[in-house]
């Protein structure tokens, strides 16, 4: 978003259902405040929190203001350093309705609020527990609050998780689409708000360099990793019912997959892009339950050390069953049966309490033919890797072979890199700024369509079925990069994981090389 050229979103009333929750406090309101400071919210925008927790406009403003003040000077905060000068002006946009989501009186108050506003535009953001999503939408529908016309829009934003399996995602889509149209529905995945995720499409489609190589003739395999050092924080009761696969794979990791693997869309518009994504996810080979078991590994962290600090095991976290078999780590392999990707395995892994924070896509190219090096010191050629790093250090890194100086022909893997921060100023962002702006302006490009969501769940359903029958989970110590069985999963195909945390900016090249050496990738 280039702020200088971006117009402010039109005035509207933004209702935040679940206003006393963490998401509103930690991410949504700070992001709205950032948009406000950037001049991207129209003066008439009103933000109305709704929740059962007793409160009024004043206490709501105070609660959010106190939180931001606590973050303001903390460079490590999700929101980055925040200048609070404009907070008093912004706080005037904040209002609160104390109400139960299941009571008609709450919706009467919503109606009165819209009637009293200068605009009929209304955006209903469901930042609630998922069991309320369909109920709230139906009640809004019953109250006539979802009827829009050319003068005024009515939209619903649905947070994740969108369903907990294929059947529940379908059922949720059905109930929502019975009361509003797809064009009014914004299913959010905050990974799509990350600049580097969006940059994947620009790198692929705005340069001639990559796309000719971007297929099964040149690419050996792709690895998509989201390694986290954090544990489950205060979310034991949610996490223990869901686990790593549901929490991360059909949503966040599949967004990365889609960006890296879709066909070029006919235009950079919501319909064209979302159709390509749906097509791609629809082409994932449906494993049988047996194949899914064979192609996946579940892990759970036990007590361990991270940077010398003792970390408790998952089963000792609060709100987690003492004999829990929930996975905090998953690794899996998928195949995409289309012309571009047939025969190219896609490996995924994500986990909590791993050794380093690292979200990346590693594209491993096929090695060049060796023949001409037969009579040299070089005994084999390494594969070139292209690493698209999403976080923490955003950039793109390319490994290739270079001649080591000296009289004989010998070579070494070196790295060419583009670090975002070397070229652009990256304002601290939660990822929600772009997405909130887009729902206020009506751009659905970065939101999930019903068919994409269902195709995603369809691809992971065999794993859920397999684990229902056999919920074995292998352990790994907190601070390690997953269980040993995850290495076996990829090594039995003659490949190896790209080391977690190996690419973290040019000054880390040495660490990375030593990692690769350890893994036998560098001679
Ligand atoms: C959330 C998951 O959707 O994404 C969390 O529920 C996870 O478990 C988080 O930690 C990761 O997002 P990010 O932006 O911190 O990488």
Coordinates of C-alpha atoms and ligand atoms in Angstrom, one line a residue:
X1 CA 0.0 0.0 0.0
X2 CA 1.6 3.3 -1.1
X3 CA 0.1 5.6 1.5
X4 CA 0.7 8.8 -0.4
X5 CA -1.4 7.6 -3.4
X6 CA -4.0 5.6 -1.5
X7 CA -7.4 7.2 -0.9
X8 CA -9.1 7.0 2.5
X9 CA -11.6 4.2 2.8
X10 CA -15.2 5.4 2.6
X11 CA -17.1 6.1 5.8
X12 CA -18.7 3.2 7.5
X13 CA -19.6 1.7 10.8
X14 CA -17.3 -1.1 11.7
X15 CA -18.8 -3.5 14.3
X16 CA -16.4 -5.7 16.2
X17 CA -18.1 -8.7 17.6
X18 CA -16.0 -10.2 20.4
X19 CA -14.7 -6.8 21.4
X20 CA -13.3 -7.8 24.7
X21 CA -11.1 -10.5 23.1
X22 CA -7.4 -10.6 22.5
X23 CA -7.6 -10.1 18.7
X24 CA -9.4 -6.8 19.0
X25 CA -7.0 -5.4 21.6
X26 CA -3.7 -6.8 20.2
X27 CA -4.2 -6.6 16.5
X28 CA -7.4 -5.1 15.1
X29 CA -7.6 -1.8 17.0
X30 CA -3.8 -1.1 16.7
X31 CA -4.1 -1.7 13.0
X32 CA -7.1 0.6 12.7
X33 CA -5.1 3.2 14.6
X34 CA -2.2 2.8 12.1
X35 CA -4.6 3.3 9.2
X36 CA -6.1 6.4 11.0
X37 CA -2.6 7.9 11.4
X38 CA -1.9 7.3 7.8
X39 CA -5.0 9.1 6.8
X40 CA -6.6 6.0 5.3
X41 CA -9.8 6.1 7.3
X42 CA -12.6 8.5 6.3
X43 CA -13.5 11.0 9.1
X44 CA -16.9 9.4 9.4
X45 CA -15.7 5.9 10.4
X46 CA -17.1 4.7 13.6
X47 CA -15.8 1.6 15.4
X48 CA -18.3 -0.2 17.6
X49 CA -17.2 -3.0 20.0
X50 CA -19.8 -5.5 21.0
X51 CA -19.5 -8.0 23.8
X52 CA -21.1 -9.3 26.9
X53 CA -18.5 -7.9 29.2
X54 CA -20.0 -4.9 31.0
X55 CA -18.6 -1.6 29.7
X56 CA -19.3 1.6 27.9
X57 CA -17.6 3.9 25.4
X58 CA -15.3 5.3 28.0
X59 CA -14.2 2.0 29.5
X60 CA -13.6 0.6 26.0
X61 CA -11.4 3.5 25.0
X62 CA -9.5 3.3 28.3
X63 CA -8.9 -0.4 28.0
X64 CA -7.6 -0.2 24.5
X65 CA -5.6 3.0 25.1
X66 CA -3.9 1.5 28.1
X67 CA -2.9 -1.5 26.1
X68 CA -1.4 0.6 23.3
X69 CA 0.4 2.8 25.8
X70 CA 2.0 -0.4 27.2
X71 CA 3.2 -1.3 23.8
X72 CA 4.2 2.1 22.6
X73 CA 7.8 2.1 23.7
X74 CA 8.4 -1.6 23.1
X75 CA 10.2 -2.2 19.8
X76 CA 9.6 -5.9 20.2
X77 CA 5.8 -5.4 20.3
X78 CA 3.7 -6.8 17.4
X79 CA 2.5 -3.3 16.7
X80 CA 6.1 -1.9 16.6
X81 CA 6.7 1.5 18.3
X82 CA 3.5 3.5 18.2
X83 CA 3.2 7.3 18.4
X84 CA 0.2 8.0 20.6
X85 CA -0.2 11.6 19.7
X86 CA -3.3 11.0 17.6
X87 CA -4.8 8.5 20.0
X88 CA -7.2 11.0 21.7
X89 CA -8.7 11.9 18.3
X90 CA -8.9 8.3 17.2
X91 CA -10.5 7.2 20.5
X92 CA -13.5 9.4 19.7
X93 CA -14.4 6.9 16.9
X94 CA -14.6 4.1 19.4
X95 CA -17.9 3.0 20.9
X96 CA -19.2 0.1 22.9
X97 CA -22.4 -1.9 23.0
X98 CA -22.7 -4.3 25.9
X99 CA -24.7 -7.1 24.5
X100 CA -25.1 -10.9 24.1
X101 CA -24.6 -12.2 20.5
X102 CA -27.6 -14.4 20.9
X103 CA -30.1 -11.8 22.0
X104 CA -32.4 -9.8 19.6
X105 CA -31.9 -6.7 21.8
X106 CA -28.2 -6.6 20.7
X107 CA -29.2 -6.4 17.1
X108 CA -31.8 -3.7 17.8
X109 CA -29.0 -1.6 19.2
X110 CA -26.9 -2.4 16.1
X111 CA -29.8 -1.2 13.9
X112 CA -30.2 2.0 16.0
X113 CA -26.4 2.7 15.7
X114 CA -26.5 2.4 11.9
X115 CA -29.6 4.5 11.7
X116 CA -28.0 7.2 13.7
X117 CA -24.8 7.2 11.6
X118 CA -24.1 9.4 8.7
X119 CA -23.7 6.4 6.4
X120 CA -25.5 3.2 5.9
X121 CA -22.3 1.3 5.2
X122 CA -21.7 -1.4 7.8
X123 CA -19.0 -3.9 8.2
X124 CA -19.5 -6.7 10.8
X125 CA -16.3 -8.2 11.9
X126 CA -16.7 -11.6 13.7
X127 CA -13.8 -11.8 16.0
X128 CA -15.6 -14.3 18.2
X129 CA -15.3 -17.9 19.1
X130 CA -16.1 -19.8 15.8
X131 CA -19.3 -21.3 17.2
X132 CA -20.9 -17.9 17.0
X133 CA -20.0 -17.2 13.3
X134 CA -23.1 -18.6 11.6
X135 CA -25.5 -17.5 14.5
X136 CA -24.4 -13.9 14.4
X137 CA -24.7 -13.8 10.6
X138 CA -28.2 -15.3 10.7
X139 CA -29.3 -12.9 13.4
X140 CA -27.9 -10.0 11.3
X141 CA -29.8 -11.4 8.4
X142 CA -33.1 -11.8 10.4
X143 CA -32.8 -8.2 11.5
X144 CA -32.5 -7.1 7.9
X145 CA -29.0 -5.8 8.5
X146 CA -27.4 -7.6 5.6
X147 CA -29.5 -6.0 2.9
X148 CA -27.3 -3.7 0.8
X149 CA -28.0 -1.5 -2.2
X150 CA -26.0 0.8 -4.5
X151 CA -25.9 3.5 -1.7
X152 CA -24.8 1.3 1.2
X153 CA -22.8 -1.8 1.6
X154 CA -23.2 -4.6 4.2
X155 CA -20.3 -7.0 4.7
X156 CA -19.2 -9.7 7.1
X157 CA -15.6 -10.5 8.0
X158 CA -15.1 -14.0 9.3
X159 CA -12.0 -14.8 11.3
X160 CA -10.3 -18.2 11.4
X161 CA -10.7 -21.1 12.1
X162 CA -13.2 -21.5 9.3
X163 CA -14.5 -25.0 10.2
X164 CA -12.5 -27.8 11.8
X165 CA -12.8 -30.2 8.9
X166 CA -14.3 -30.4 5.4
X167 CA -17.8 -31.1 6.6
X168 CA -17.9 -28.3 9.1
X169 CA -16.4 -25.8 6.6
X170 CA -19.0 -26.8 4.0
X171 CA -21.8 -26.4 6.6
X172 CA -20.5 -23.0 7.7
X173 CA -20.3 -21.8 4.1
X174 CA -23.8 -23.0 3.5
X175 CA -25.3 -21.2 6.5
X176 CA -23.4 -18.0 5.7
X177 CA -24.3 -18.0 2.0
X178 CA -28.0 -18.5 2.9
X179 CA -28.0 -15.0 4.4
X180 CA -25.6 -13.1 2.3
X181 CA -23.8 -13.3 -1.1
X182 CA -20.2 -14.3 -1.6
X183 CA -19.4 -10.7 -2.6
X184 CA -20.4 -9.6 0.9
X185 CA -18.2 -12.2 2.7
X186 CA -14.6 -11.7 3.7
X187 CA -12.9 -14.8 5.1
X188 CA -9.7 -13.6 6.6
X189 CA -6.3 -15.2 6.7
X190 CA -3.8 -12.8 8.2
X191 CA -0.9 -14.4 6.2
X192 CA -2.2 -12.7 3.1
X193 CA -1.7 -9.3 4.8
X194 CA 2.0 -9.9 5.0
X195 CA 3.9 -7.8 2.4
X196 CA 6.3 -10.6 1.6
X197 CA 3.5 -13.0 0.9
X198 CA 2.0 -10.6 -1.6
X199 CA 5.5 -10.0 -3.0
X200 CA 5.7 -13.6 -4.2
X201 CA 3.3 -12.9 -7.0
X202 CA 5.3 -9.8 -8.0
X203 CA 8.6 -11.7 -8.0
X204 CA 7.0 -14.5 -10.0
X205 CA 5.0 -12.5 -12.5
X206 CA 6.7 -9.2 -12.9
X207 CA 10.1 -10.7 -13.7
X208 CA 11.0 -12.8 -16.7
X209 CA 13.7 -14.5 -14.7
X210 CA 11.7 -17.0 -12.6
X211 CA 8.7 -18.1 -14.4
X212 CA 10.4 -20.0 -17.3
X213 CA 12.1 -22.2 -14.6
X214 CA 9.0 -22.5 -12.4
X215 CA 7.8 -26.0 -13.2
X216 CA 8.6 -29.7 -13.0
X217 CA 11.3 -29.5 -15.7
X218 CA 13.6 -27.5 -13.4
X219 CA 12.2 -27.7 -9.9
X220 CA 13.0 -30.8 -7.9
X221 CA 10.7 -30.1 -4.9
X222 CA 9.4 -27.3 -2.7
X223 CA 9.5 -27.0 1.1
X224 CA 7.1 -24.7 3.0
X225 CA 8.0 -24.1 6.6
X226 CA 6.4 -22.1 9.4
X227 CA 8.6 -22.7 12.4
X228 CA 7.7 -20.9 15.6
X229 CA 9.6 -20.5 18.9
X230 CA 6.5 -19.5 20.8
X231 CA 4.4 -22.2 22.5
X232 CA 0.7 -22.2 22.7
X233 CA 0.6 -19.1 24.9
X234 CA -2.7 -18.8 26.8
X235 CA -4.6 -20.8 24.2
X236 CA -4.4 -24.3 25.6
X237 CA -8.1 -25.0 25.5
X238 CA -8.4 -24.0 21.8
X239 CA -5.1 -25.5 20.8
X240 CA -5.6 -28.9 22.4
X241 CA -8.8 -29.4 20.4
X242 CA -7.2 -28.3 17.2
X243 CA -3.5 -29.0 16.9
X244 CA -0.9 -27.8 14.5
X245 CA -2.5 -29.1 11.3
X246 CA -5.8 -27.3 11.7
X247 CA -4.2 -24.2 13.2
X248 CA -1.7 -23.6 10.3
X249 CA -2.0 -25.9 7.3
X250 CA -5.3 -25.5 5.4
X251 CA -5.1 -21.8 6.0
X252 CA -1.7 -20.1 6.3
X253 CA 0.5 -22.7 4.7
X254 CA -1.9 -23.2 1.8
X255 CA -1.9 -19.5 1.2
X256 CA 1.9 -19.7 0.8
X257 CA 1.5 -22.8 -1.4
X258 CA -1.1 -20.9 -3.6
X259 CA 1.1 -17.9 -4.0
X260 CA 4.1 -20.0 -5.1
X261 CA 2.3 -22.5 -7.2
X262 CA -0.7 -20.9 -9.0
X263 CA -0.9 -20.2 -12.7
X264 CA -0.6 -16.5 -13.6
X265 CA -4.0 -15.0 -13.2
X266 CA -5.5 -13.2 -16.2
X267 CA -5.6 -10.0 -14.1
X268 CA -4.7 -8.8 -10.6
X269 CA -8.3 -8.9 -9.5
X270 CA -10.2 -10.8 -6.9
X271 CA -12.0 -13.1 -9.2
X272 CA -9.1 -14.0 -11.4
X273 CA -6.7 -14.6 -8.6
X274 CA -9.1 -16.5 -6.4
X275 CA -10.1 -18.8 -9.3
X276 CA -6.4 -19.7 -9.8
X277 CA -6.0 -20.4 -6.1
X278 CA -9.0 -22.6 -6.0
X279 CA -7.9 -24.5 -9.1
X280 CA -4.5 -25.1 -7.6
X281 CA -5.8 -26.4 -4.3
X282 CA -8.3 -28.5 -6.2
X283 CA -5.4 -30.2 -8.0
X284 CA -3.8 -31.5 -4.8
X285 CA -3.8 -35.3 -5.0
X286 CA -6.4 -36.7 -2.6
X287 CA -4.4 -39.2 -0.5
X288 CA -6.1 -42.3 0.8
X289 CA -6.1 -42.6 4.6
X290 CA -3.2 -45.0 4.3
X291 CA -1.2 -42.7 2.0
X292 CA -1.9 -39.8 4.3
X293 CA -0.5 -41.7 7.3
X294 CA 2.6 -42.7 5.3
X295 CA 3.1 -39.1 4.1
X296 CA 2.8 -37.3 7.5
X297 CA 4.4 -37.0 10.8
X298 CA 2.9 -35.7 14.0
X299 CA 5.1 -34.3 16.8
X300 CA 4.5 -32.9 20.3
X301 CA 7.1 -31.0 22.3
X302 CA 8.3 -32.3 25.6
X303 CA 10.2 -30.2 28.1
X304 CA 13.5 -28.8 26.7
X305 CA 15.7 -25.8 26.5
X306 CA 15.5 -22.7 24.4
X307 CA 18.6 -20.4 24.5
X308 CA 19.5 -22.0 27.7
X309 CA 16.1 -21.4 29.3
X310 CA 14.0 -24.4 30.5
X311 CA 10.7 -24.7 28.6
X312 CA 7.9 -26.9 30.0
X313 CA 6.5 -29.7 27.9
X314 CA 3.2 -29.3 26.0
X315 CA 1.3 -31.6 28.4
X316 CA 2.3 -29.4 31.3
X317 CA 0.8 -26.2 29.7
X318 CA -2.4 -24.9 31.2
X319 CA -5.7 -26.2 29.8
X320 CA -3.9 -29.1 28.0
X321 CA -4.8 -32.7 28.9
X322 CA -2.1 -34.5 30.8
X323 CA -2.3 -37.4 28.3
X324 CA -2.9 -35.2 25.2
X325 CA -2.1 -36.6 21.8
X326 CA -2.6 -33.3 20.0
X327 CA 0.2 -32.5 17.6
X328 CA 2.2 -29.3 18.1
X329 CA 4.2 -30.1 15.0
X330 CA 3.3 -31.6 11.7
X331 CA 5.3 -32.5 8.6
X332 CA 3.6 -33.7 5.5
X333 CA 4.0 -34.3 1.8
X334 CA 1.5 -33.5 -0.9
X335 CA 1.6 -33.9 -4.7
X336 CA -0.2 -31.5 -7.2
X337 CA -1.5 -33.3 -10.2
X338 CA -1.4 -30.6 -12.9
X339 CA 0.8 -30.0 -15.9
X340 CA 3.2 -27.6 -14.1
X341 CA 3.7 -29.6 -10.9
X342 CA 3.2 -33.3 -11.7
X343 CA 6.0 -35.3 -10.0
X344 CA 7.2 -32.4 -7.8
X345 CA 6.7 -33.1 -4.1
X346 CA 5.6 -30.3 -1.8
X347 CA 6.8 -30.8 1.8
X348 CA 5.2 -28.8 4.6
X349 CA 6.2 -28.5 8.2
X350 CA 5.1 -26.3 11.0
X351 CA 5.5 -26.4 14.8
X352 CA 5.6 -24.7 18.1
X353 CA 8.6 -24.4 20.3
X354 CA 11.1 -25.0 17.5
X355 CA 14.7 -23.8 17.5
X356 CA 14.1 -20.7 15.5
X357 CA 11.3 -18.5 14.1
X358 CA 11.4 -19.0 10.4
X359 CA 8.6 -18.9 7.8
X360 CA 10.0 -19.6 4.4
X361 CA 9.5 -21.3 1.1
X362 CA 12.5 -23.2 -0.2
X363 CA 12.4 -24.0 -3.9
X364 CA 15.0 -26.7 -4.7
X365 CA 16.0 -26.8 -8.3
X366 CA 17.2 -30.0 -10.0
X367 CA 21.0 -30.2 -10.2
X368 CA 22.8 -29.3 -13.4
X369 CA 24.2 -32.2 -15.4
X370 CA 27.5 -33.3 -14.0
X371 CA 29.4 -34.7 -17.0
X372 CA 31.7 -31.8 -17.8
X373 CA 33.1 -31.7 -14.3
X374 CA 34.1 -35.4 -14.3
X375 CA 37.9 -34.7 -14.4
X376 CA 37.9 -31.9 -11.8
X377 CA 37.9 -31.8 -8.1
X378 CA 34.2 -31.4 -8.1
X379 CA 32.6 -34.7 -7.2
X380 CA 29.0 -33.6 -7.4
X381 CA 26.9 -30.5 -8.2
X382 CA 24.7 -29.0 -5.5
X383 CA 21.1 -28.0 -6.2
X384 CA 20.3 -24.4 -6.4
X385 CA 17.9 -23.2 -3.8
X386 CA 15.7 -20.1 -4.0
X387 CA 14.5 -19.2 -0.5
X388 CA 11.6 -16.9 -0.2
X389 CA 11.7 -15.8 3.4
X390 CA 8.5 -14.4 4.9
X391 CA 9.7 -13.8 8.5
X392 CA 11.5 -12.8 10.5
X393 CA 13.9 -11.4 7.9
X394 CA 11.9 -10.7 4.8
X395 CA 13.7 -11.3 1.5
X396 CA 14.7 -13.6 -1.3
X397 CA 17.9 -15.5 -1.4
X398 CA 19.4 -17.5 -4.2
X399 CA 22.1 -20.2 -3.7
X400 CA 24.3 -20.9 -6.6
X401 CA 27.7 -22.4 -7.4
X402 CA 30.7 -20.2 -7.8
X403 CA 34.3 -21.1 -8.6
X404 CA 36.6 -21.1 -5.6
X405 CA 39.6 -18.9 -6.4
X406 CA 42.7 -21.0 -7.2
X407 CA 44.5 -22.9 -9.9
X408 CA 42.2 -25.9 -9.9
X409 CA 38.5 -26.0 -10.7
X410 CA 36.7 -26.2 -7.4
X411 CA 33.4 -24.6 -6.4
X412 CA 31.4 -23.5 -3.5
X413 CA 27.8 -22.7 -2.9
X414 CA 27.4 -18.9 -2.4
X415 CA 24.3 -16.8 -1.8
X416 CA 22.9 -13.8 -3.5
X417 CA 20.3 -12.0 -1.5
X418 CA 17.6 -9.4 -1.5
X419 CA 16.7 -8.2 2.0
X420 CA 13.5 -6.1 2.0
X421 CA 14.9 -3.7 4.6
X422 CA 17.9 -2.8 2.4
X423 CA 15.5 -1.3 -0.2
X424 CA 12.3 -0.4 1.5
X425 CA 11.2 1.1 4.7
X426 CA 9.1 -1.6 6.3
X427 CA 6.8 0.1 8.8
X428 CA 6.0 -2.3 11.7
X429 CA 2.7 -3.9 10.8
X430 CA 0.5 -6.6 12.2
X431 CA -0.6 -7.7 8.7
X432 CA -4.2 -6.6 9.5
X433 CA -3.8 -3.1 8.2
X434 CA -4.0 -4.0 4.5
X435 CA -6.8 -6.5 5.2
X436 CA -8.9 -4.1 7.1
X437 CA -8.4 -1.4 4.5
X438 CA -9.4 -3.9 1.8
X439 CA -12.7 -4.9 3.5
X440 CA -13.6 -1.3 4.0
X441 CA -12.9 -0.5 0.4
X442 CA -14.5 -3.7 -0.9
X443 CA -11.4 -5.5 -2.4
X444 CA -11.8 -9.2 -1.9
X445 CA -8.5 -10.2 -3.6
X446 CA -6.8 -11.2 -0.3
X447 CA -9.7 -13.0 1.1
X448 CA -10.7 -16.7 0.8
X449 CA -13.6 -17.8 -1.4
X450 CA -15.8 -20.7 -0.4
X451 CA -14.4 -23.1 -3.0
X452 CA -10.8 -22.3 -2.0
X453 CA -11.5 -23.0 1.7
X454 CA -13.3 -26.2 0.9
X455 CA -10.5 -27.4 -1.5
X456 CA -8.0 -26.7 1.3
X457 CA -9.9 -28.8 3.8
X458 CA -10.4 -31.5 1.2
X459 CA -6.7 -31.9 0.9
X460 CA -6.1 -32.2 4.6
X461 CA -9.1 -34.3 5.4
X462 CA -7.3 -37.7 4.8
X463 CA -4.7 -36.7 7.4
X464 CA -7.4 -36.0 9.9
X465 CA -9.1 -39.3 9.1
X466 CA -5.8 -41.2 9.4
X467 CA -5.0 -39.6 12.8
X468 CA -8.5 -40.3 14.0
X469 CA -7.7 -44.0 13.7
X470 CA -4.2 -43.7 15.0
X471 CA -3.3 -40.7 17.0
X472 CA 0.4 -41.6 17.6
X473 CA 2.5 -38.5 18.1
X474 CA 6.3 -38.5 18.2
X475 CA 8.0 -36.3 20.6
X476 CA 10.7 -33.6 20.2
X477 CA 12.4 -31.5 22.9
X478 CA 11.3 -27.9 23.0
X479 CA 14.0 -26.0 21.1
X480 CA 14.5 -28.8 18.6
X481 CA 13.3 -28.6 15.0
X482 CA 10.7 -31.4 15.3
X483 CA 10.9 -35.1 15.8
X484 CA 13.4 -37.4 14.1
X485 CA 10.6 -39.1 12.2
X486 CA 10.1 -35.8 10.2
X487 CA 13.7 -36.2 8.8
X488 CA 12.9 -39.7 7.8
X489 CA 9.8 -38.5 6.0
X490 CA 11.8 -36.4 3.6
X491 CA 15.1 -38.4 3.6
X492 CA 13.4 -41.6 2.4
X493 CA 12.8 -39.6 -0.8
X494 CA 16.6 -38.8 -1.0
X495 CA 16.0 -35.2 0.1
X496 CA 16.6 -33.2 3.3
X497 CA 14.9 -30.3 5.0
X498 CA 16.4 -26.9 4.5
X499 CA 17.7 -26.0 7.9
X500 CA 15.3 -24.0 10.1
X501 CA 16.6 -20.4 10.7
X502 CA 19.4 -20.9 8.2
X503 CA 18.7 -17.8 6.2
X504 CA 18.3 -14.7 8.4
X505 CA 19.9 -12.0 6.4
X506 CA 23.3 -11.6 4.6
X507 CA 25.2 -11.3 7.8
X508 CA 24.1 -14.7 8.7
X509 CA 25.5 -16.3 5.6
X510 CA 28.3 -17.9 7.6
X511 CA 25.9 -19.5 10.0
X512 CA 23.8 -20.7 7.1
X513 CA 26.8 -22.3 5.4
X514 CA 27.9 -24.1 8.4
X515 CA 24.3 -25.4 8.8
X516 CA 24.3 -26.6 5.3
X517 CA 27.7 -28.2 5.7
X518 CA 26.4 -30.0 8.8
X519 CA 23.6 -31.3 6.6
X520 CA 26.0 -32.4 4.0
X521 CA 24.8 -29.9 1.3
X522 CA 28.1 -28.1 1.0
X523 CA 31.3 -30.0 0.4
Ligands
LIG1 C1 -2.4 -18.0 14.0 C2 -2.3 -19.3 14.8 O1 -3.4 -18.0 13.1 O2 -1.1 -17.7 13.4 C3 -1.1 -19.2 15.8 O3 -3.5 -19.6 15.4 C4 0.2 -18.9 15.1 O4 -1.0 -20.5 16.5 C5 0.0 -17.6 14.2 O5 1.1 -18.6 16.1 C6 1.2 -17.4 13.4 O6 1.1 -16.1 12.8 P1 2.4 -15.2 12.6 O7 1.9 -14.0 11.9 O8 2.8 -14.9 14.0 O9 3.4 -16.0 11.9

